[in-house]
Every structure is written in structure tokens, then in C-alpha cells.
CSV table of C-alpha atoms and ligand atoms in Angstrom, one decimal:
chain,number,residue,atom,x,y,z
P,92,MET,CA,83.3,-19.5,-60.3
P,93,SER,CA,82.2,-21.1,-56.9
P,94,ASP,CA,81.1,-24.8,-56.8
P,95,PRO,CA,77.4,-25.3,-57.4
P,96,LYS,CA,77.4,-28.0,-55.0
P,97,PHE,CA,77.6,-25.5,-52.1
P,98,THR,CA,74.8,-23.0,-51.2
P,99,PRO,CA,76.1,-19.4,-52.0
P,100,ARG,CA,77.0,-18.2,-48.3
P,101,VAL,CA,79.0,-15.3,-46.9
P,102,PHE,CA,80.9,-15.5,-43.7
P,103,SER,CA,83.3,-12.7,-42.4
P,104,GLY,CA,84.1,-11.6,-38.8
P,105,ILE,CA,85.8,-8.5,-37.1
P,106,GLN,CA,87.7,-8.6,-33.7
P,107,PRO,CA,86.3,-6.9,-30.8
P,108,SER,CA,89.8,-5.9,-29.8
P,109,GLY,CA,89.0,-2.2,-29.6
P,110,GLY,CA,86.7,0.2,-31.4
P,111,LEU,CA,85.8,-0.1,-35.1
P,112,THR,CA,87.9,2.0,-37.3
P,113,LEU,CA,87.4,3.5,-40.8
P,114,GLY,CA,89.6,0.7,-42.0
P,115,ASN,CA,87.3,-2.0,-40.8
P,116,TYR,CA,84.3,-0.1,-42.2
P,117,LEU,CA,85.5,0.5,-46.0
P,118,GLY,CA,87.7,-2.7,-46.1
P,119,ALA,CA,84.9,-4.9,-44.7
P,120,ILE,CA,81.5,-3.6,-43.5
P,121,LYS,CA,80.4,-1.7,-46.6
P,122,ARG,CA,80.7,-5.1,-48.4
P,123,PHE,CA,78.9,-6.9,-45.7
P,124,VAL,CA,76.1,-4.7,-46.3
P,125,THR,CA,75.9,-5.0,-50.0
P,126,MET,CA,76.3,-8.8,-50.0
P,127,GLN,CA,73.3,-9.4,-47.8
P,128,ASP,CA,71.1,-7.8,-50.6
P,129,GLU,CA,72.9,-10.3,-53.0
P,130,ALA,CA,72.0,-13.8,-53.7
P,131,PHE,CA,73.9,-15.2,-50.5
P,132,GLU,CA,73.0,-16.3,-47.0
P,133,THR,CA,75.3,-14.0,-44.8
P,134,VAL,CA,76.7,-14.8,-41.4
P,135,TYR,CA,78.7,-11.9,-39.7
P,136,CYS,CA,80.8,-12.5,-36.6
P,137,MET,CA,82.3,-10.6,-33.6
P,138,VAL,CA,85.4,-12.9,-33.4
P,139,ASP,CA,85.7,-12.6,-29.7
P,140,MET,CA,88.0,-15.8,-29.3
P,141,HIS,CA,90.4,-14.3,-31.9
P,142,ALA,CA,90.6,-11.0,-29.9
P,143,MET,CA,91.9,-12.7,-26.9
P,144,THR,CA,95.0,-13.9,-28.6
P,145,VAL,CA,96.2,-10.7,-27.2
P,146,TRP,CA,95.3,-9.6,-23.6
P,147,GLN,CA,91.8,-8.0,-23.4
P,148,ASP,CA,90.3,-6.7,-20.1
P,149,PRO,CA,87.2,-8.9,-19.6
P,150,LYS,CA,85.0,-5.7,-19.3
P,151,ASP,CA,86.6,-4.1,-22.3
P,152,LEU,CA,86.0,-7.4,-24.4
P,153,ALA,CA,82.3,-7.5,-23.4
P,154,HIS,CA,81.9,-3.9,-24.1
P,155,ASN,CA,83.6,-3.9,-27.4
P,156,THR,CA,81.6,-7.1,-28.6
P,157,ARG,CA,78.4,-5.3,-28.1
P,158,GLU,CA,79.8,-2.2,-29.4
P,159,LEU,CA,80.8,-4.0,-32.7
P,160,ALA,CA,77.4,-5.5,-33.0
P,161,ALA,CA,76.0,-1.8,-32.8
P,162,GLY,CA,78.6,-0.8,-35.3
P,163,PHE,CA,77.3,-3.6,-37.7
P,164,ILE,CA,73.8,-2.6,-37.3
P,165,ALA,CA,74.3,1.2,-37.4
P,166,SER,CA,76.2,0.5,-40.8
P,167,GLY,CA,73.3,-1.4,-42.4
P,168,VAL,CA,73.8,-5.0,-41.5
P,169,SER,CA,70.3,-6.0,-40.8
P,170,PRO,CA,69.8,-8.8,-38.0
P,171,GLU,CA,66.6,-9.6,-40.3
P,172,LYS,CA,68.7,-10.4,-43.5
P,173,SER,CA,71.9,-11.8,-41.8
P,174,ILE,CA,72.8,-13.9,-39.0
P,175,LEU,CA,74.7,-11.8,-36.4
P,176,ILE,CA,76.9,-13.8,-33.8
P,177,ASN,CA,79.6,-13.6,-31.6
P,178,GLN,CA,82.0,-16.6,-32.1
P,179,SER,CA,82.1,-18.0,-28.6
P,180,GLN,CA,78.4,-18.6,-28.5
P,181,VAL,CA,78.7,-20.8,-31.5
P,182,PRO,CA,81.0,-23.6,-30.0
P,183,GLU,CA,81.2,-25.5,-33.3
P,184,HIS,CA,83.8,-22.8,-34.4
P,185,ALA,CA,86.5,-24.0,-31.7
P,186,GLN,CA,85.4,-27.7,-32.2
P,187,LEU,CA,86.1,-27.5,-35.9
P,188,GLY,CA,89.1,-25.3,-35.2
P,189,TRP,CA,90.9,-28.2,-33.1
P,190,ILE,CA,90.5,-30.5,-36.1
P,191,PHE,CA,92.0,-27.8,-38.4
P,192,ASN,CA,94.8,-27.4,-35.9
P,193,CYS,CA,95.6,-31.0,-36.7
P,194,VAL,CA,95.5,-30.4,-40.5
P,195,ALA,CA,97.3,-27.2,-40.8
P,196,ARG,CA,101.3,-27.7,-40.7
P,197,MET,CA,103.7,-25.6,-38.3
P,198,GLY,CA,105.3,-24.4,-41.5
P,199,TRP,CA,102.3,-22.9,-43.1
P,200,MET,CA,101.3,-21.1,-39.9
P,201,GLY,CA,105.0,-19.7,-39.5
P,202,ARG,CA,104.6,-17.9,-42.7
P,203,MET,CA,101.8,-15.9,-41.8
P,204,THR,CA,102.9,-12.2,-41.8
P,205,GLN,CA,100.3,-11.0,-39.5
P,206,PHE,CA,101.8,-13.3,-36.9
P,207,LYS,CA,105.2,-12.0,-37.7
P,208,ASP,CA,104.2,-8.3,-37.4
P,209,LYS,CA,102.0,-8.7,-34.2
P,210,ALA,CA,104.8,-11.0,-32.5
P,211,GLY,CA,107.7,-8.9,-33.6
P,212,LYS,CA,110.7,-9.9,-31.8
P,213,ASN,CA,108.6,-11.4,-29.0
P,214,THR,CA,107.7,-14.6,-30.3
P,215,GLU,CA,108.7,-16.4,-27.2
P,216,ASN,CA,106.1,-14.6,-25.2
P,217,VAL,CA,103.1,-14.3,-27.3
P,218,SER,CA,100.2,-16.6,-26.7
P,219,LEU,CA,100.1,-20.1,-28.6
P,220,GLY,CA,96.3,-18.8,-29.8
P,221,LEU,CA,98.1,-15.9,-31.6
P,222,PHE,CA,100.1,-18.3,-33.7
P,223,ALA,CA,97.1,-20.7,-34.0
P,224,TYR,CA,94.3,-18.4,-34.8
P,225,PRO,CA,94.3,-18.6,-38.6
P,226,ALA,CA,93.4,-22.2,-38.4
P,227,LEU,CA,90.4,-21.1,-36.1
P,228,MET,CA,89.7,-18.5,-38.6
P,229,ALA,CA,89.5,-21.3,-41.3
P,230,ALA,CA,87.1,-23.1,-39.0
P,231,ASP,CA,84.8,-20.0,-38.6
P,232,ILE,CA,84.5,-19.9,-42.4
P,233,LEU,CA,84.3,-23.5,-43.3
P,234,VAL,CA,81.9,-24.6,-40.4
P,235,TYR,CA,79.3,-22.7,-42.5
P,236,HIS,CA,80.7,-24.2,-45.8
P,237,ALA,CA,81.2,-20.4,-46.8
P,238,THR,CA,81.6,-19.8,-50.4
P,239,HIS,CA,82.7,-16.4,-50.0
P,240,VAL,CA,84.5,-14.1,-47.6
P,241,PRO,CA,84.5,-10.1,-47.8
P,242,VAL,CA,87.7,-8.9,-46.4
P,243,GLY,CA,90.3,-6.2,-46.4
P,244,GLU,CA,93.6,-6.8,-48.3
P,245,ASP,CA,95.6,-7.7,-45.2
P,246,GLN,CA,93.4,-11.0,-44.9
P,247,LYS,CA,94.4,-12.4,-48.1
P,248,GLN,CA,97.1,-14.6,-46.9
P,249,HIS,CA,94.7,-16.1,-44.1
P,250,LEU,CA,92.2,-16.8,-46.9
P,251,GLU,CA,94.8,-18.7,-48.7
P,252,LEU,CA,95.6,-20.7,-45.8
P,253,THR,CA,91.8,-21.4,-45.4
P,254,ARG,CA,91.8,-22.9,-48.9
P,255,ASP,CA,95.0,-24.9,-48.0
P,256,ILE,CA,93.1,-26.4,-45.1
P,257,ALA,CA,90.2,-27.3,-47.0
P,258,ALA,CA,92.3,-28.7,-49.7
P,259,LYS,CA,94.5,-30.9,-47.4
P,260,PHE,CA,91.4,-32.1,-45.4
P,261,ASN,CA,89.7,-33.1,-48.6
P,262,HIS,CA,92.7,-34.9,-49.8
P,263,ASP,CA,93.6,-36.7,-46.5
P,264,TYR,CA,90.2,-38.1,-46.0
P,265,GLY,CA,89.4,-38.7,-49.7
P,266,VAL,CA,86.4,-36.6,-49.6
P,267,ASP,CA,85.0,-33.2,-51.5
P,268,PHE,CA,83.5,-32.0,-48.3
P,269,PHE,CA,84.9,-28.5,-47.7
P,270,PRO,CA,84.6,-25.7,-50.3
P,271,MET,CA,87.2,-23.6,-51.8
P,272,THR,CA,86.1,-20.2,-50.5
P,273,GLU,CA,86.7,-17.2,-52.6
P,274,PRO,CA,88.0,-13.8,-50.9
P,275,VAL,CA,86.1,-10.8,-51.8
P,276,ILE,CA,88.5,-7.8,-51.9
P,277,GLU,CA,86.7,-4.9,-53.5
P,278,GLY,CA,86.6,-1.2,-53.4
P,279,ALA,CA,88.8,1.7,-53.7
P,280,ALA,CA,89.9,1.4,-50.0
P,281,THR,CA,90.7,-2.4,-49.4
P,282,ARG,CA,93.8,-1.3,-47.4
P,283,VAL,CA,93.3,1.9,-45.4
P,284,MET,CA,96.6,3.0,-44.1
P,285,SER,CA,97.6,4.8,-40.8
P,286,LEU,CA,97.1,8.7,-40.9
P,287,ARG,CA,100.6,9.1,-39.3
P,288,ASP,CA,102.3,6.8,-41.4
P,289,GLY,CA,101.4,5.6,-45.1
P,290,SER,CA,103.4,2.6,-44.9
P,291,LYS,CA,101.3,1.0,-41.7
P,292,LYS,CA,97.7,-0.3,-42.0
P,293,MET,CA,95.1,1.8,-40.1
P,294,SER,CA,94.6,-0.5,-37.0
P,295,LYS,CA,92.2,-0.5,-33.8
P,296,SER,CA,95.4,-1.4,-31.7
P,297,ASP,CA,97.9,1.3,-32.8
P,298,PRO,CA,98.9,3.0,-29.8
P,299,SER,CA,98.3,6.4,-31.5
P,300,ASP,CA,94.6,7.4,-31.7
P,301,ALA,CA,95.6,10.1,-34.1
P,302,SER,CA,96.6,7.3,-36.6
P,303,ARG,CA,93.1,6.2,-37.1
P,304,ILE,CA,89.3,7.4,-37.5
P,305,ASN,CA,87.2,5.5,-35.1
P,306,MET,CA,83.6,5.0,-35.9
P,307,THR,CA,82.7,6.7,-32.5
P,308,ASP,CA,84.7,9.9,-33.3
P,309,ASP,CA,82.8,13.0,-33.4
P,310,ALA,CA,82.9,15.7,-36.0
P,311,ASP,CA,85.5,17.6,-34.4
P,312,ALA,CA,87.8,14.8,-33.8
P,313,ILE,CA,87.4,13.6,-37.5
P,314,ALA,CA,88.1,16.9,-38.9
P,315,LYS,CA,91.0,17.4,-36.5
P,316,LYS,CA,92.7,14.1,-37.4
P,317,ILE,CA,92.2,14.6,-41.3
P,318,ARG,CA,93.6,18.1,-40.8
P,319,LYS,CA,96.7,16.7,-39.0
P,320,ALA,CA,97.0,13.7,-41.3
P,321,LYS,CA,100.4,13.3,-42.7
P,322,THR,CA,100.8,14.4,-46.4
P,323,ASP,CA,103.5,15.7,-48.8
P,324,PRO,CA,103.9,19.2,-50.1
P,325,ASP,CA,102.7,18.6,-53.6
P,326,ALA,CA,99.4,19.3,-55.2
P,327,LEU,CA,97.0,16.3,-56.0
P,328,PRO,CA,97.5,14.7,-59.3
P,329,SER,CA,94.9,14.3,-62.0
P,330,GLU,CA,96.1,10.7,-62.8
P,331,VAL,CA,96.4,7.6,-60.8
P,332,ASP,CA,100.0,7.3,-61.8
P,333,GLY,CA,100.8,10.7,-60.0
P,334,LEU,CA,100.1,8.9,-56.7
P,335,LYS,CA,103.0,6.6,-57.1
P,336,ASP,CA,105.5,6.8,-54.2
P,337,ARG,CA,103.0,9.1,-52.5
P,338,PRO,CA,101.5,6.6,-49.9
P,339,GLU,CA,99.9,9.2,-47.7
P,340,ALA,CA,98.3,11.2,-50.6
P,341,ARG,CA,97.2,7.9,-52.2
P,342,ASN,CA,95.7,6.9,-48.9
P,343,LEU,CA,93.5,10.1,-48.5
P,344,VAL,CA,92.4,9.8,-51.9
P,345,ASN,CA,91.3,6.0,-51.6
P,346,ILE,CA,89.6,7.1,-48.3
P,347,TYR,CA,87.7,9.8,-50.2
P,348,ALA,CA,86.9,7.4,-53.0
P,349,GLY,CA,85.7,4.5,-50.8
P,350,LEU,CA,83.4,6.9,-48.6
P,351,ASN,CA,82.0,8.5,-52.0
P,352,GLU,CA,81.6,5.4,-53.7
P,353,GLN,CA,83.6,6.5,-56.6
P,354,SER,CA,86.7,5.2,-58.3
P,355,VAL,CA,90.3,6.8,-57.6
P,356,GLU,CA,90.2,7.8,-61.4
P,357,GLU,CA,86.8,9.8,-60.9
P,358,VAL,CA,88.2,11.3,-57.7
P,359,LEU,CA,91.2,12.7,-59.2
P,360,ARG,CA,89.5,13.8,-62.1
P,361,ASP,CA,87.6,16.3,-59.8
P,362,VAL,CA,90.4,17.0,-57.5
P,363,GLY,CA,93.6,16.9,-59.5
P,364,GLY,CA,95.5,20.0,-59.1
P,365,GLN,CA,94.1,20.8,-55.5
P,366,GLN,CA,96.4,21.4,-52.6
P,367,PHE,CA,95.9,19.4,-49.4
P,368,GLY,CA,94.5,22.8,-47.8
P,369,THR,CA,91.7,22.5,-50.2
P,370,PHE,CA,91.2,18.7,-50.2
P,371,LYS,CA,91.4,17.8,-46.5
P,372,PRO,CA,88.5,20.0,-45.5
P,373,ALA,CA,86.5,18.5,-48.4
P,374,LEU,CA,87.5,15.0,-47.0
P,375,ALA,CA,86.6,15.9,-43.5
P,376,GLU,CA,83.2,17.0,-44.5
P,377,LEU,CA,82.6,13.9,-46.5
P,378,ALA,CA,83.6,11.7,-43.8
P,379,VAL,CA,81.6,13.4,-41.1
P,380,ALA,CA,78.6,13.4,-43.4
P,381,LYS,CA,78.9,9.5,-44.1
P,382,LEU,CA,80.0,8.6,-40.3
P,383,SER,CA,78.3,10.7,-38.0
P,384,PRO,CA,74.8,9.1,-38.7
P,385,ILE,CA,76.4,5.8,-38.0
P,386,SER,CA,78.0,6.9,-34.7
P,387,THR,CA,74.8,8.5,-33.6
P,388,GLU,CA,73.0,5.1,-34.2
P,389,MET,CA,75.6,3.1,-32.4
P,390,ALA,CA,75.1,5.3,-29.4
P,391,ARG,CA,71.2,4.9,-29.5
P,392,LEU,CA,71.9,1.1,-30.0
P,393,MET,CA,74.3,1.0,-27.1
P,394,ALA,CA,71.7,2.5,-24.8
P,395,ASP,CA,70.1,-0.8,-24.8
P,396,PRO,CA,72.8,-3.6,-24.4
P,397,ALA,CA,70.1,-6.4,-23.6
P,398,GLU,CA,68.5,-5.9,-27.0
P,399,ILE,CA,72.0,-6.3,-28.6
P,400,ASP,CA,72.3,-9.6,-26.5
P,401,ARG,CA,69.1,-10.9,-27.7
P,402,ILE,CA,70.1,-10.3,-31.2
P,403,LEU,CA,73.4,-12.4,-30.8
P,404,ALA,CA,71.6,-15.0,-28.9
P,405,ARG,CA,69.0,-15.4,-31.8
P,406,GLY,CA,71.8,-15.2,-34.3
P,407,ALA,CA,73.8,-18.0,-32.5
P,408,GLY,CA,70.9,-20.3,-32.6
P,409,GLN,CA,70.3,-19.8,-36.4
P,410,ALA,CA,74.0,-20.3,-37.0
P,411,ARG,CA,74.1,-23.4,-35.1
P,412,GLU,CA,71.4,-24.8,-37.3
P,413,ILE,CA,74.0,-24.4,-40.2
P,414,ALA,CA,77.1,-25.5,-38.3
P,415,THR,CA,75.8,-28.3,-36.3
P,416,PRO,CA,75.2,-30.8,-39.1
P,417,ILE,CA,78.5,-29.7,-41.0
P,418,LEU,CA,80.4,-30.4,-37.6
P,419,LYS,CA,78.7,-33.8,-37.2
P,420,LYS,CA,79.6,-34.8,-40.7
P,421,THR,CA,83.2,-33.7,-40.3
P,422,TYR,CA,83.2,-35.9,-37.1
P,423,GLU,CA,82.0,-38.9,-39.0
P,424,ILE,CA,84.6,-38.3,-41.8
P,425,VAL,CA,87.5,-38.1,-39.2
P,426,GLY,CA,86.1,-41.0,-37.3
P,427,MET,CA,85.1,-39.7,-34.1
P,428,VAL,CA,82.6,-42.0,-32.3
P,429,GLY,CA,79.3,-40.5,-31.0
D,642,AQP,N1,93.2,-0.7,-42.4
D,642,AQP,C1,92.3,-1.5,-43.1
D,642,AQP,N2,92.0,-1.4,-44.3
D,642,AQP,C2,91.1,-2.2,-44.9
D,642,AQP,N3,90.5,-3.3,-44.1
D,642,AQP,C3,90.8,-3.5,-43.1
D,642,AQP,N4,90.3,-4.3,-42.1
D,642,AQP,C4,91.2,-4.2,-41.0
D,642,AQP,N5,91.9,-3.0,-41.0
D,642,AQP,C5,91.7,-2.7,-42.2
D,642,AQP,C6,89.6,-5.3,-42.4
D,642,AQP,O1,88.5,-5.3,-41.3
D,642,AQP,C7,88.2,-6.8,-41.1
D,642,AQP,C8,88.4,-7.3,-39.7
D,642,AQP,O2,89.5,-7.1,-39.1
D,642,AQP,P1,90.0,-7.7,-37.6
D,642,AQP,O3,89.7,-6.6,-36.8
D,642,AQP,O4,89.3,-8.9,-37.4
D,642,AQP,O5,91.6,-7.7,-37.8
D,642,AQP,P2,92.8,-6.9,-38.1
D,642,AQP,O6,92.8,-7.1,-39.6
D,642,AQP,O7,93.7,-7.3,-37.4
D,642,AQP,O8,92.2,-5.4,-37.9
D,642,AQP,P3,92.9,-4.3,-36.9
D,642,AQP,O9,92.1,-3.1,-36.8
D,642,AQP,O10,94.3,-4.2,-37.2
D,642,AQP,O11,92.9,-4.9,-35.3
D,642,AQP,P4,93.9,-5.2,-34.3
D,642,AQP,O12,94.6,-3.9,-34.4
D,642,AQP,O13,93.5,-5.8,-33.2
D,642,AQP,O14,94.9,-6.3,-35.0
D,642,AQP,C9,89.1,-7.8,-42.0
D,642,AQP,O15,88.4,-8.2,-43.1
D,642,AQP,C10,90.3,-6.9,-42.5
D,642,AQP,O16,90.8,-7.1,-43.5
């Protein structure tokens, strides 16, 4: 149960570090759309400052930010119902981020598995921003006093860190100022895996394009990637238990369930016993039917980038109306004069 002291408010973001993937769509954006019609204020963000924690060509960053905004809108996020922003246009995120850098502990940050995955053996050479970014993510959320954050499974640890930062801030300053944000990790496909390796998350920055479905892929590309997706030789089971130790089969069934808004049990009831030679074309057909209207609409929106910029500028103004007083109060609490 969330604290009634706080307005029910949703914040979530996606990095413009490449094109949108089916993982982002099923893990996050589908939920963004449903939550804007529930009893929440909703703020959705292109987190451009997070993206630059790894090198981004400036032209690509600008293009990907606009394309991501187009992807949100084409998927059903309405600029009339939700506040749509890019992070760098709302400076309060970075201002609160600095305060949270001083609240978060090195030990906490060092345990973040995403940092370990992304830095690999290269910890000496990655940016300081890559290490610190989960504290900025806590600021993205808490500068709006957001009570709920819809995300994929991979972001669970960062949301626990957000709660730790809020709790330590409240404790250290003797206040009850920041809410304990709830993660919303729901649906059949909260962790979509690579099509080439069922043990790896589907990711925008995977060097293999065949590992993911991009929201801008055309029908042929989608069908080809699904046809070539790694699987095993067995038929599909009729029960969920039968997917145990079959990560690639599980992934394709999860994707089917996520796209068709069914549970995995329901899907298996229909497709149990099928070989992949039958299931894969059905999945490809479903994916094309669900995704091609979105990619068509994205292309239409991208033909008018000035309109996207206007939407983001208007969103920034609306966002700052919420964030400015929260930051001002934070400054007062910590003793900043001004
Ligand atoms: N494979 C996935 N399955 C389910 N949800 C996913 N998300 C990302 N990948 C999957 C969810 O999408 C939201 C935005 O994620 P992000 O782009 O900000 O960061 P990320 O998780 O690091 O995504 P990528 O695609 O892997 O980006 P890169 O390659 O740049 O690191 C989050 O809610 C996330 O859970």
C-alpha cells in the first residue's frame, strides 16, 4: 500500500541509447500506457543523461531521443494524458542527483549488477557516470515524489536502491519527505531475452541485431529474426513446468503471451504439442500485427521532428511545476541558502 500522504504518481524512463526494442515495449511501455488511464499522474522520460554514461555520438543521441518520444506516442502514451520529457530539459533531476550522490554509499553502488555487467573487466576505463547513474535514477523518480515506477525485471535492484536512498535521506535529516516508491513489474514478459541466447537480456546495445526485435523493424525483418531465433528440438509443452531448463522456448512463449495479452498458461493450453516450425510463424504473424502499426506511426511522427520538440518542451514546463517545489524544499531541508 502506498502512503496516502503522497499523490499517486508514476515516473519511468527509457534511455535513448539506441532504438527501442521489443524488450522495452513489453517490459515497460505497455504498462506506461495502461497506467496513464488509471488513477495516477504519469511522467515518462527519455533519460538522455543516463544514455551518455556510455559514449553516444551527439547526432545519434538527438535522433534517438526524438525517435524514442515517437515510439512512446505511437505505442499509445498520450501527451495529453501524460507528461512527456527528456531528462536534460528538466535540470532539477541533475540537481537532486547531486544531493543523492552524497546520500548513496559507495558500497551500495558497487553492488549494482547492471554496473558490473556493463563495465565487465573494464572498471578502470568506464565513466564515473556509469557508476553513479543509479543515484541520478533515484533523483529522476523522487524529484516528482513518484509513488510507482513501471519497469522490467532488470531494474528491480535500482528501485531497491531508490528506496534505500529515500530512507537514508529521511532518516539522516529527521524528515518524512521522500516516499517509498513501489516498483510495478507486471505482465508475462518482464524480462525478454535475446533471440540468440536465452540467458542474456534483449538489449538495444547488443552488437548482434539478430538478438533483438527493434520497434522500427519491418515485417520481413521481424519474421526472419523469429524464424532464426535459437530454440531446442522439442515440441512445446502444455504446462508451464515443461518450460523449465528451456530458456529459449520460455522466452518465445513469454513474448507471445505479452504481445497477445494472455498468461503463459493460456498460451500453452493452445500451443502445447506444437513444433517450433508451426509456432514460430504464428509468433511472427502476431508480432507483425502488433508492431507494424506502431512502426508506421513512429515513421509518420519522425517526419515532423519540430512537433516532437514542441511536445517535449511543453512536457518540461509541466514537469518543472511538480519538480521545482520538491527540489526547493529538499534544499531547505539540507541547509542550502537561497
Ligand atoms: N529485455 C527486456 N525485457 C523487459 N524489460 C526490459 N527493459 C529493457 N530491456 C528489457 C525495460 O525497459 C525500460 C528501459 O530500459 P533502459 O533502456 O533505460 O535501460 P536498459 O534496461 O539498460 O535497456 P537496454 O535495452 O538493455 O539498454 P542498453 O543496451 O543501452 O543498456 C526499463 O524499465 C527496463 O526494465
